[in-house]
């Protein structure tokens, strides 16, 4: 896993509010596909196969600082309990910058399938608890992922403006 961290520590973390857009096939197209069922999830594979996982999240965790992308395959997230959620993503590029981040709102009826190299966070649940069904590449995570931690690296964290 590559990191762009230069060793500095931040004592104050600035919260950046990210404008939230409605999730639709058109608005999300630069980042991947919108899925209406988990069965529609079909991440593009570059190397290896796919692995399924369930990711529990709570509405108490609305700020995200950790973003990653994967080089072995894309990744899909679908809300099993159909809770309203926000998906934060960034474009395919080597280094993600704060101004690149976009946020998309789903009423709980839609999920996403991000493309290979698309920066993303764990989805944000807006009400109660959610379990996201996820599928992504089955290759070694550290060898096939690039990560950035905005809190430790730039003193920033991101929250949907909702």
PDB file of C-alpha atoms in Angstrom:
ATOM      1  CA  UNK A   1       0.000   0.000   0.000  1.00  0.00           C
ATOM      2  CA  UNK A   2       1.404   3.374  -0.988  1.00  0.00           C
ATOM      3  CA  UNK A   3       0.947   6.425   1.183  1.00  0.00           C
ATOM      4  CA  UNK A   4       1.751  10.062   0.561  1.00  0.00           C
ATOM      5  CA  UNK A   5       2.160  10.816   4.289  1.00  0.00           C
ATOM      6  CA  UNK A   6       5.237  12.985   5.068  1.00  0.00           C
ATOM      7  CA  UNK A   7       5.310  12.414   8.834  1.00  0.00           C
ATOM      8  CA  UNK A   8       3.692  15.619  10.127  1.00  0.00           C
ATOM      9  CA  UNK A   9       1.001  15.396  12.822  1.00  0.00           C
ATOM     10  CA  UNK A  10      -2.141  17.536  12.866  1.00  0.00           C
ATOM     11  CA  UNK A  11      -3.561  18.519  16.246  1.00  0.00           C
ATOM     12  CA  UNK A  12      -6.675  20.153  14.770  1.00  0.00           C
ATOM     13  CA  UNK A  13      -8.675  18.333  12.115  1.00  0.00           C
ATOM     14  CA  UNK A  14     -10.700  20.540   9.764  1.00  0.00           C
ATOM     15  CA  UNK A  15     -14.101  19.162   8.731  1.00  0.00           C
ATOM     16  CA  UNK A  16     -14.787  19.718   5.039  1.00  0.00           C
ATOM     17  CA  UNK A  17     -18.488  19.633   4.103  1.00  0.00           C
ATOM     18  CA  UNK A  18     -19.039  17.906   0.758  1.00  0.00           C
ATOM     19  CA  UNK A  19     -22.068  18.868  -1.337  1.00  0.00           C
ATOM     20  CA  UNK A  20     -24.368  15.872  -1.706  1.00  0.00           C
ATOM     21  CA  UNK A  21     -25.772  15.046  -5.136  1.00  0.00           C
ATOM     22  CA  UNK A  22     -28.592  12.625  -5.953  1.00  0.00           C
ATOM     23  CA  UNK A  23     -27.312   9.191  -6.952  1.00  0.00           C
ATOM     24  CA  UNK A  24     -28.294   8.351 -10.522  1.00  0.00           C
ATOM     25  CA  UNK A  25     -26.754   6.482 -13.428  1.00  0.00           C
ATOM     26  CA  UNK A  26     -25.971   9.833 -15.096  1.00  0.00           C
ATOM     27  CA  UNK A  27     -24.422  11.632 -12.119  1.00  0.00           C
ATOM     28  CA  UNK A  28     -22.372   8.607 -11.034  1.00  0.00           C
ATOM     29  CA  UNK A  29     -21.207   7.585 -14.535  1.00  0.00           C
ATOM     30  CA  UNK A  30     -17.636   9.002 -14.196  1.00  0.00           C
ATOM     31  CA  UNK A  31     -17.067   6.703 -11.188  1.00  0.00           C
ATOM     32  CA  UNK A  32     -18.900   3.509 -12.089  1.00  0.00           C
ATOM     33  CA  UNK A  33     -22.401   2.096 -12.143  1.00  0.00           C
ATOM     34  CA  UNK A  34     -25.501   2.418  -9.986  1.00  0.00           C
ATOM     35  CA  UNK A  35     -27.001  -0.937  -8.988  1.00  0.00           C
ATOM     36  CA  UNK A  36     -30.600  -1.652  -7.953  1.00  0.00           C
ATOM     37  CA  UNK A  37     -29.849  -5.075  -6.441  1.00  0.00           C
ATOM     38  CA  UNK A  38     -26.736  -6.714  -5.019  1.00  0.00           C
ATOM     39  CA  UNK A  39     -27.008  -9.360  -7.730  1.00  0.00           C
ATOM     40  CA  UNK A  40     -26.321  -6.653 -10.351  1.00  0.00           C
ATOM     41  CA  UNK A  41     -22.884  -6.004  -8.841  1.00  0.00           C
ATOM     42  CA  UNK A  42     -20.307  -6.900 -11.476  1.00  0.00           C
ATOM     43  CA  UNK A  43     -16.989  -5.182 -10.698  1.00  0.00           C
ATOM     44  CA  UNK A  44     -14.469  -5.126 -13.515  1.00  0.00           C
ATOM     45  CA  UNK A  45     -11.617  -7.542 -12.793  1.00  0.00           C
ATOM     46  CA  UNK A  46      -8.019  -6.789 -13.812  1.00  0.00           C
ATOM     47  CA  UNK A  47      -6.374  -9.646 -11.899  1.00  0.00           C
ATOM     48  CA  UNK A  48      -7.697 -12.669  -9.989  1.00  0.00           C
ATOM     49  CA  UNK A  49     -11.309 -13.141  -8.964  1.00  0.00           C
ATOM     50  CA  UNK A  50     -13.826 -11.567  -6.589  1.00  0.00           C
ATOM     51  CA  UNK A  51     -14.417 -11.795  -2.842  1.00  0.00           C
ATOM     52  CA  UNK A  52     -17.669 -10.993  -1.004  1.00  0.00           C
ATOM     53  CA  UNK A  53     -17.815  -9.271   2.372  1.00  0.00           C
ATOM     54  CA  UNK A  54     -20.386  -7.643   4.663  1.00  0.00           C
ATOM     55  CA  UNK A  55     -19.476  -4.215   6.060  1.00  0.00           C
ATOM     56  CA  UNK A  56     -21.455  -3.032   9.108  1.00  0.00           C
ATOM     57  CA  UNK A  57     -21.705   0.754   9.520  1.00  0.00           C
ATOM     58  CA  UNK A  58     -23.442   3.080  11.964  1.00  0.00           C
ATOM     59  CA  UNK A  59     -24.983   6.497  11.386  1.00  0.00           C
ATOM     60  CA  UNK A  60     -22.731   7.783  14.189  1.00  0.00           C
ATOM     61  CA  UNK A  61     -19.774   7.622  11.753  1.00  0.00           C
ATOM     62  CA  UNK A  62     -20.442  10.442   9.278  1.00  0.00           C
ATOM     63  CA  UNK A  63     -16.928  11.779   8.814  1.00  0.00           C
ATOM     64  CA  UNK A  64     -14.504  10.039   6.489  1.00  0.00           C
ATOM     65  CA  UNK A  65     -10.777  10.661   6.116  1.00  0.00           C
ATOM     66  CA  UNK A  66      -9.608   7.311   4.724  1.00  0.00           C
ATOM     67  CA  UNK A  67      -9.947   6.862   0.961  1.00  0.00           C
ATOM     68  CA  UNK A  68      -8.598   4.014  -1.158  1.00  0.00           C
ATOM     69  CA  UNK A  69      -8.680   2.587  -4.639  1.00  0.00           C
ATOM     70  CA  UNK A  70      -7.887  -0.896  -5.858  1.00  0.00           C
ATOM     71  CA  UNK A  71      -5.827  -2.010  -8.838  1.00  0.00           C
ATOM     72  CA  UNK A  72      -7.038  -5.628  -9.053  1.00  0.00           C
ATOM     73  CA  UNK A  73     -10.789  -4.967  -9.471  1.00  0.00           C
ATOM     74  CA  UNK A  74     -13.584  -2.503  -8.878  1.00  0.00           C
ATOM     75  CA  UNK A  75     -15.788  -2.711  -5.787  1.00  0.00           C
ATOM     76  CA  UNK A  76     -19.538  -2.775  -5.200  1.00  0.00           C
ATOM     77  CA  UNK A  77     -21.530  -1.666  -2.147  1.00  0.00           C
ATOM     78  CA  UNK A  78     -25.229  -2.399  -1.654  1.00  0.00           C
ATOM     79  CA  UNK A  79     -27.312  -1.478   1.461  1.00  0.00           C
ATOM     80  CA  UNK A  80     -28.913  -4.705   2.734  1.00  0.00           C
ATOM     81  CA  UNK A  81     -31.305  -2.900   5.113  1.00  0.00           C
ATOM     82  CA  UNK A  82     -32.105  -0.167   2.579  1.00  0.00           C
ATOM     83  CA  UNK A  83     -31.173   2.715   4.906  1.00  0.00           C
ATOM     84  CA  UNK A  84     -30.507   6.147   3.394  1.00  0.00           C
ATOM     85  CA  UNK A  85     -26.790   6.391   2.627  1.00  0.00           C
ATOM     86  CA  UNK A  86     -24.094   8.578   1.114  1.00  0.00           C
ATOM     87  CA  UNK A  87     -21.299   7.279  -1.105  1.00  0.00           C
ATOM     88  CA  UNK A  88     -18.106   9.390  -1.239  1.00  0.00           C
ATOM     89  CA  UNK A  89     -15.840   8.908  -4.246  1.00  0.00           C
ATOM     90  CA  UNK A  90     -13.041  10.548  -6.186  1.00  0.00           C
ATOM     91  CA  UNK A  91     -11.886  10.297  -9.808  1.00  0.00           C
ATOM     92  CA  UNK A  92      -9.237   7.961 -11.193  1.00  0.00           C
ATOM     93  CA  UNK A  93      -5.963   9.795 -10.600  1.00  0.00           C
ATOM     94  CA  UNK A  94      -2.720   9.043  -8.778  1.00  0.00           C
ATOM     95  CA  UNK A  95      -3.192  11.509  -5.919  1.00  0.00           C
ATOM     96  CA  UNK A  96      -6.635  12.417  -4.591  1.00  0.00           C
ATOM     97  CA  UNK A  97      -7.085  16.054  -3.597  1.00  0.00           C
ATOM     98  CA  UNK A  98      -9.728  17.464  -1.259  1.00  0.00           C
ATOM     99  CA  UNK A  99     -11.479  19.321  -4.091  1.00  0.00           C
ATOM    100  CA  UNK A 100     -11.901  16.098  -6.092  1.00  0.00           C
ATOM    101  CA  UNK A 101     -14.277  14.443  -3.628  1.00  0.00           C
ATOM    102  CA  UNK A 102     -17.924  13.965  -4.575  1.00  0.00           C
ATOM    103  CA  UNK A 103     -20.791  12.653  -2.445  1.00  0.00           C
ATOM    104  CA  UNK A 104     -23.919  10.870  -3.706  1.00  0.00           C
ATOM    105  CA  UNK A 105     -27.161  10.286  -1.774  1.00  0.00           C
ATOM    106  CA  UNK A 106     -29.152   7.064  -2.020  1.00  0.00           C
ATOM    107  CA  UNK A 107     -32.534   6.636  -0.316  1.00  0.00           C
ATOM    108  CA  UNK A 108     -31.466   3.058   0.397  1.00  0.00           C
ATOM    109  CA  UNK A 109     -32.842   1.533  -2.781  1.00  0.00           C
ATOM    110  CA  UNK A 110     -29.594   1.882  -4.769  1.00  0.00           C
ATOM    111  CA  UNK A 111     -25.989   0.798  -4.410  1.00  0.00           C
ATOM    112  CA  UNK A 112     -22.841   1.469  -6.404  1.00  0.00           C
ATOM    113  CA  UNK A 113     -20.147  -0.406  -8.268  1.00  0.00           C
ATOM    114  CA  UNK A 114     -16.992   1.725  -8.533  1.00  0.00           C
ATOM    115  CA  UNK A 115     -14.554   1.222 -11.355  1.00  0.00           C
ATOM    116  CA  UNK A 116     -10.947   0.084 -11.028  1.00  0.00           C
ATOM    117  CA  UNK A 117      -8.849   2.970  -9.702  1.00  0.00           C
ATOM    118  CA  UNK A 118     -11.827   4.998  -8.401  1.00  0.00           C
ATOM    119  CA  UNK A 119     -11.145   6.461  -4.950  1.00  0.00           C
ATOM    120  CA  UNK A 120     -13.850   5.642  -2.359  1.00  0.00           C
ATOM    121  CA  UNK A 121     -14.642   5.348   1.335  1.00  0.00           C
ATOM    122  CA  UNK A 122     -16.775   2.937   3.270  1.00  0.00           C
ATOM    123  CA  UNK A 123     -20.373   4.096   2.641  1.00  0.00           C
ATOM    124  CA  UNK A 124     -21.989   6.436   5.169  1.00  0.00           C
ATOM    125  CA  UNK A 125     -25.285   5.355   6.734  1.00  0.00           C
ATOM    126  CA  UNK A 126     -27.569   8.284   7.597  1.00  0.00           C
ATOM    127  CA  UNK A 127     -30.081   6.486   9.864  1.00  0.00           C
ATOM    128  CA  UNK A 128     -29.374   3.790  12.434  1.00  0.00           C
ATOM    129  CA  UNK A 129     -27.273   0.822  11.400  1.00  0.00           C
ATOM    130  CA  UNK A 130     -26.643  -0.624   7.950  1.00  0.00           C
ATOM    131  CA  UNK A 131     -24.869  -3.653   6.550  1.00  0.00           C
ATOM    132  CA  UNK A 132     -23.361  -3.128   3.122  1.00  0.00           C
ATOM    133  CA  UNK A 133     -22.948  -6.174   0.969  1.00  0.00           C
ATOM    134  CA  UNK A 134     -19.673  -5.720  -0.866  1.00  0.00           C
ATOM    135  CA  UNK A 135     -17.742  -7.506  -3.551  1.00  0.00           C
ATOM    136  CA  UNK A 136     -14.228  -6.607  -4.666  1.00  0.00           C
ATOM    137  CA  UNK A 137     -11.029  -8.188  -5.934  1.00  0.00           C
ATOM    138  CA  UNK A 138      -9.652 -11.228  -4.120  1.00  0.00           C
ATOM    139  CA  UNK A 139      -5.993 -10.278  -4.462  1.00  0.00           C
ATOM    140  CA  UNK A 140      -3.856  -9.150  -1.507  1.00  0.00           C
ATOM    141  CA  UNK A 141      -5.340  -5.848  -0.272  1.00  0.00           C
ATOM    142  CA  UNK A 142      -2.053  -4.125   0.553  1.00  0.00           C
ATOM    143  CA  UNK A 143      -0.427  -5.125  -2.717  1.00  0.00           C
ATOM    144  CA  UNK A 144      -3.408  -3.977  -4.812  1.00  0.00           C
ATOM    145  CA  UNK A 145      -4.656  -0.860  -3.004  1.00  0.00           C
ATOM    146  CA  UNK A 146      -3.553   2.744  -2.770  1.00  0.00           C
ATOM    147  CA  UNK A 147      -4.708   4.635   0.309  1.00  0.00           C
ATOM    148  CA  UNK A 148      -4.766   8.161   1.667  1.00  0.00           C
ATOM    149  CA  UNK A 149      -5.602   9.224   5.215  1.00  0.00           C
ATOM    150  CA  UNK A 150      -6.535  12.900   4.962  1.00  0.00           C
ATOM    151  CA  UNK A 151      -6.682  13.333   8.759  1.00  0.00           C
ATOM    152  CA  UNK A 152      -3.072  12.340   9.453  1.00  0.00           C
ATOM    153  CA  UNK A 153      -1.675  13.477   6.111  1.00  0.00           C
ATOM    154  CA  UNK A 154      -3.441  16.836   5.591  1.00  0.00           C
ATOM    155  CA  UNK A 155      -5.422  17.536   8.769  1.00  0.00           C
ATOM    156  CA  UNK A 156      -8.784  17.065   6.984  1.00  0.00           C
ATOM    157  CA  UNK A 157     -11.864  14.917   7.297  1.00  0.00           C
ATOM    158  CA  UNK A 158     -14.949  14.926   5.056  1.00  0.00           C
ATOM    159  CA  UNK A 159     -18.628  14.952   5.967  1.00  0.00           C
ATOM    160  CA  UNK A 160     -21.672  14.984   3.691  1.00  0.00           C
ATOM    161  CA  UNK A 161     -23.386  18.384   3.781  1.00  0.00           C
ATOM    162  CA  UNK A 162     -26.802  16.953   4.541  1.00  0.00           C
TER     163      UNK A 162
END
